[in-house]
GROMACS .gro file of C-alpha atoms in nm:
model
  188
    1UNK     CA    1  -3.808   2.311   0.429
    2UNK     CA    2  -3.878   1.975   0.410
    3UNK     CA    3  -3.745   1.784   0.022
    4UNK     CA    4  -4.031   1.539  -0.050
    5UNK     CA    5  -3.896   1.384  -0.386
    6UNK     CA    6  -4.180   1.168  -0.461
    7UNK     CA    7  -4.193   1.302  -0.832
    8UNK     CA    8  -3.827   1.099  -0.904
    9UNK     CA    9  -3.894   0.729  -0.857
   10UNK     CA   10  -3.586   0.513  -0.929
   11UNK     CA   11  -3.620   0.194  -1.172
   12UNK     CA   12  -3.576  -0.111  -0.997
   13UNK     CA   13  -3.258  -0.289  -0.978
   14UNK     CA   14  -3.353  -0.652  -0.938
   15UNK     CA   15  -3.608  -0.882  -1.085
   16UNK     CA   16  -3.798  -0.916  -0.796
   17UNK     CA   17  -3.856  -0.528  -0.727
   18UNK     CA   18  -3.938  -0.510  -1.095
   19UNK     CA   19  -4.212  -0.765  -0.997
   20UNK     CA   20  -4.329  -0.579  -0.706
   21UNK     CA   21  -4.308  -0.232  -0.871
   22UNK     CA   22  -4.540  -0.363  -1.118
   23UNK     CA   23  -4.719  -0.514  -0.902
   24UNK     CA   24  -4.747  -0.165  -0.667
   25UNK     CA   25  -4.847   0.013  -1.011
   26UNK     CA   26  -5.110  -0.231  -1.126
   27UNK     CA   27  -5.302  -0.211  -0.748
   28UNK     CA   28  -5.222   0.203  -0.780
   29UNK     CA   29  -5.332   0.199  -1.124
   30UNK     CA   30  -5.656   0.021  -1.020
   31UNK     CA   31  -5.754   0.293  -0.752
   32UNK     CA   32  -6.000   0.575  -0.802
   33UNK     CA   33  -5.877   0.942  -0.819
   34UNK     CA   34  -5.970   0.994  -0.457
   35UNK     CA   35  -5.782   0.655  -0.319
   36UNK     CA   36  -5.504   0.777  -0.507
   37UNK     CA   37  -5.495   1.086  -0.316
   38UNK     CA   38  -5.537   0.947  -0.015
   39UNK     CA   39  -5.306   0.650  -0.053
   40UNK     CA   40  -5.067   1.000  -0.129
   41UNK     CA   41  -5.142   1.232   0.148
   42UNK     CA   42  -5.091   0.859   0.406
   43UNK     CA   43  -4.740   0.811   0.218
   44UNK     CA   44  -4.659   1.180   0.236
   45UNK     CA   45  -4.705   1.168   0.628
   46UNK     CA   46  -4.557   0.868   0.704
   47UNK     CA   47  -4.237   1.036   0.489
   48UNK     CA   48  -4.229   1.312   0.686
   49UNK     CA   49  -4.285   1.130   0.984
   50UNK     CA   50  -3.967   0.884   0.908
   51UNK     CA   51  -3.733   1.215   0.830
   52UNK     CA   52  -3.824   1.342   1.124
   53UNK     CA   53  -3.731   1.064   1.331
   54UNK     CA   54  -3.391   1.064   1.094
   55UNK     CA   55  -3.362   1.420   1.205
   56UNK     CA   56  -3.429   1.341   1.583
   57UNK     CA   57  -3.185   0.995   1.593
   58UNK     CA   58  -2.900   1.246   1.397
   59UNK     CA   59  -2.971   1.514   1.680
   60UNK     CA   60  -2.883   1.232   1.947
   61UNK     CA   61  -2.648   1.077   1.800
   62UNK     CA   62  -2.415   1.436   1.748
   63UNK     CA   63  -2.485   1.474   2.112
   64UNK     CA   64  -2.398   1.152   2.240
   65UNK     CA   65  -2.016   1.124   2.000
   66UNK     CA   66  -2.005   1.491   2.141
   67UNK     CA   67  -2.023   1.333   2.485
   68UNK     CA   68  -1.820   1.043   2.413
   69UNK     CA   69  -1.541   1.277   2.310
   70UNK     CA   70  -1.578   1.473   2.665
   71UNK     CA   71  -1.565   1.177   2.840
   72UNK     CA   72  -1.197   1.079   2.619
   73UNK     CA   73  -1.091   1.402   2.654
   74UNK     CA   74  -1.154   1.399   3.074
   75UNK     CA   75  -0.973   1.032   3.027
   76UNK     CA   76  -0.659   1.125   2.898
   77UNK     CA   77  -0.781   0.989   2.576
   78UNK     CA   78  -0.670   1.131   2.264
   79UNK     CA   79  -0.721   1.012   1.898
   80UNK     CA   80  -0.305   0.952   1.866
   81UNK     CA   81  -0.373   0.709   2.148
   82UNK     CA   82  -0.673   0.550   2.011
   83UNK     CA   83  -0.525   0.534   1.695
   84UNK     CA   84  -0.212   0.389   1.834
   85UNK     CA   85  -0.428   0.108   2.002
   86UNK     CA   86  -0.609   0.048   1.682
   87UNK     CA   87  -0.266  -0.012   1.513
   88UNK     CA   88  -0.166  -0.230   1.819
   89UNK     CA   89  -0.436  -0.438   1.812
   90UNK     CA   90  -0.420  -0.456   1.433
   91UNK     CA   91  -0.036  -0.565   1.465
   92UNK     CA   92  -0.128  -0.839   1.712
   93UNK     CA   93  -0.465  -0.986   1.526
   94UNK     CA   94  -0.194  -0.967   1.226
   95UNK     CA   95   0.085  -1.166   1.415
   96UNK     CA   96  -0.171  -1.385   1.553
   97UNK     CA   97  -0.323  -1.519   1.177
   98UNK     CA   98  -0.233  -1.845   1.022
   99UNK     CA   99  -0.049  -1.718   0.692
  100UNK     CA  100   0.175  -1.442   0.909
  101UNK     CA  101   0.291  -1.756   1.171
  102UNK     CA  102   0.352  -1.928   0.777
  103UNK     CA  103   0.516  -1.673   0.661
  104UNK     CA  104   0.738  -1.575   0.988
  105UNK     CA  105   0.819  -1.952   0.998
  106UNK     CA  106   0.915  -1.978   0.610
  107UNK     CA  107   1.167  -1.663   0.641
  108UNK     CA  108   1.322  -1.781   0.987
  109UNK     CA  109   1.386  -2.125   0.785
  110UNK     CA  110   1.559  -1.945   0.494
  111UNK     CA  111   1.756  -1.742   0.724
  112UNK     CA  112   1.897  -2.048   0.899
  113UNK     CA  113   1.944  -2.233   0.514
  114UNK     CA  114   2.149  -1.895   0.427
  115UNK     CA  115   2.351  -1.874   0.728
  116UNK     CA  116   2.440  -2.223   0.656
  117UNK     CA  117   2.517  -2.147   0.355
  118UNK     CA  118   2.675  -1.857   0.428
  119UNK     CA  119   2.877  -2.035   0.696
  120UNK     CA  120   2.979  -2.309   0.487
  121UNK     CA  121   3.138  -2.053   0.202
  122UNK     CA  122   3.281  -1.838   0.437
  123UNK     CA  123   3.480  -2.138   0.593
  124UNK     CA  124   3.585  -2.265   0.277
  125UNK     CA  125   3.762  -1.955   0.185
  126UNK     CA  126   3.935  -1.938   0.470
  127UNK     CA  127   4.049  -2.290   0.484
  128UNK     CA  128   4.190  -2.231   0.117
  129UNK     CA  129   4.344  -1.911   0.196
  130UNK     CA  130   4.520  -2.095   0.492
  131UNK     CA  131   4.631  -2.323   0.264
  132UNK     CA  132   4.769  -2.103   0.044
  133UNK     CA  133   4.927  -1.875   0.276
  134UNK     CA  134   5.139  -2.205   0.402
  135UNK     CA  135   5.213  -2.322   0.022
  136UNK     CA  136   5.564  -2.312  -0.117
  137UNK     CA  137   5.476  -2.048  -0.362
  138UNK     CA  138   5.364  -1.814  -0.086
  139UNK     CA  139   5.651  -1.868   0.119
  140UNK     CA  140   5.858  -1.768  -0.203
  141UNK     CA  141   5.682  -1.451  -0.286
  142UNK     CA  142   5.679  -1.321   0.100
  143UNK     CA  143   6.064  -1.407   0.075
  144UNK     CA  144   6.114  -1.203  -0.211
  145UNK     CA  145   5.951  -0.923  -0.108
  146UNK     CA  146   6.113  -0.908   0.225
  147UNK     CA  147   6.436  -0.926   0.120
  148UNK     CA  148   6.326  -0.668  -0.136
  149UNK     CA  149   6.241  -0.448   0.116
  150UNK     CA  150   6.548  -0.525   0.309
  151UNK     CA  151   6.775  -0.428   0.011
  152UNK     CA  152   6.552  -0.118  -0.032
  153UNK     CA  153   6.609  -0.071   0.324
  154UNK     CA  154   6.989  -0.055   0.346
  155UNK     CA  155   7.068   0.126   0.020
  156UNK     CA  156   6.889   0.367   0.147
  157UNK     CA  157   7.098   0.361   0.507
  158UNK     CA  158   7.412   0.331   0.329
  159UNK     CA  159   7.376   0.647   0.110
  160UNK     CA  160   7.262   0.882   0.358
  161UNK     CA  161   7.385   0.699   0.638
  162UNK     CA  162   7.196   0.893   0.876
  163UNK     CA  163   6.826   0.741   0.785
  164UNK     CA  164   6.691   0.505   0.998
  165UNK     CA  165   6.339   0.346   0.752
  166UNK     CA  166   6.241   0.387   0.435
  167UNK     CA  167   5.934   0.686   0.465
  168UNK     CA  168   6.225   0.874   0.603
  169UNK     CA  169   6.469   0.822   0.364
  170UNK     CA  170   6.176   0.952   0.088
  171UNK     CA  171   6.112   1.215   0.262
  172UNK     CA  172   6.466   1.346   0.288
  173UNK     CA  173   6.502   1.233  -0.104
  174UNK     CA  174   6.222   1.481  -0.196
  175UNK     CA  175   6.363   1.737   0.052
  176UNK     CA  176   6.742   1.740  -0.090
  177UNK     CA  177   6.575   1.718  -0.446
  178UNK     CA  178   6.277   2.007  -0.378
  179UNK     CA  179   6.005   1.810  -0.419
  180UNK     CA  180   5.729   1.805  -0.223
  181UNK     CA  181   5.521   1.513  -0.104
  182UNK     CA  182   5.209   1.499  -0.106
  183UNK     CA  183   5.149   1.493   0.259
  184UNK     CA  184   5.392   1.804   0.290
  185UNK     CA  185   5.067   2.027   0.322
  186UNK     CA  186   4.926   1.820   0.599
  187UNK     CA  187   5.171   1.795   0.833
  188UNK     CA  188   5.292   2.202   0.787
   0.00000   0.00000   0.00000
């Protein structure tokens, strides 16, 4: 059962294991037939003895997370939670670095700079508005209109004489002339 796959060497990777590979094969290389098979059979124990002690520290360490997670689970621990708490923490180390307090002080700056700004256009509208609303020419046109209406108003009284404002006096209009409005449907 055991995979010994001493047949595949890999090449080296960095100068210095090519050095000591060719080292390793030069001292190998110098051996007789039987120190090679004995320098072998030692290598080919020691292996098996290393996977086996792979084998035994994977064995323990199944049983011990297996543990661990009885011990959670008997806790009221559950992986939302510790993932919660890993998110938690990972929020806090976050707000806790130097570029996020940079950052969170840059925005909070250009928030204040836009409300100001903001602020400042805002009032300026209104103050022209005001001024504009107590100008000659607005005073005019709001004149006009009222009396506009007001002439609306009482041509309408006078003809009917029996209408008292001006959405009544269209809707008796479209009812002596058979039209309907368009809120006819709503209110029947």
């Amino acid at each position: 059962m055991e995979d010994h796959n001493t047949g595949n060497l890999t090449e080296p990777t960095s100068p210095a294991a090519s050095v000591a590979s060719a080292e390793i094969a030069a001292e190998f290389a110098a051996l007789t037939v039987e120190e090679k098979e004995q320098r072998r059979a030692e290598w080919s124990q020691e292996l098996a003895r290393v996977e086996e002690e792979i084998n035994t520290l994977r064995t323990v360490l199944a049983s011990k997370t297996r543990h661990a997670s009885d011990l959670k689970r008997k806790l009221g621990i559950t992986v939302w939670k510790e993932l919660t708490d890993d998110v938690n923490q990972g929020v806090k180390n976050l707000k806790e670095s130097h570029v996020f307090q940079r950052t969170e002080s840059v925005l909070k700056t250009t928030g204040e700079k836009t409300a100001s700004v903001f602020s400042t256009i805002t009032g300026g509208i209104t103050s022209k508005l005001s001024q504009m609303k107590n100008s000659d020419s607005m005073r005019s046109i709001e004149a006009s209109v009222g009396s506009a209406y007001e002439n609306v108003k009482t041509k309408v009284t006078s003809r009917s004489g029996s209408v008292s404002s001006f959405p009544d006096a269209l809707d008796e209009n479209n009812t002596s002339s058979g039209m309907n409005s368009p809120t006819d449907s709503l209110t029947k």
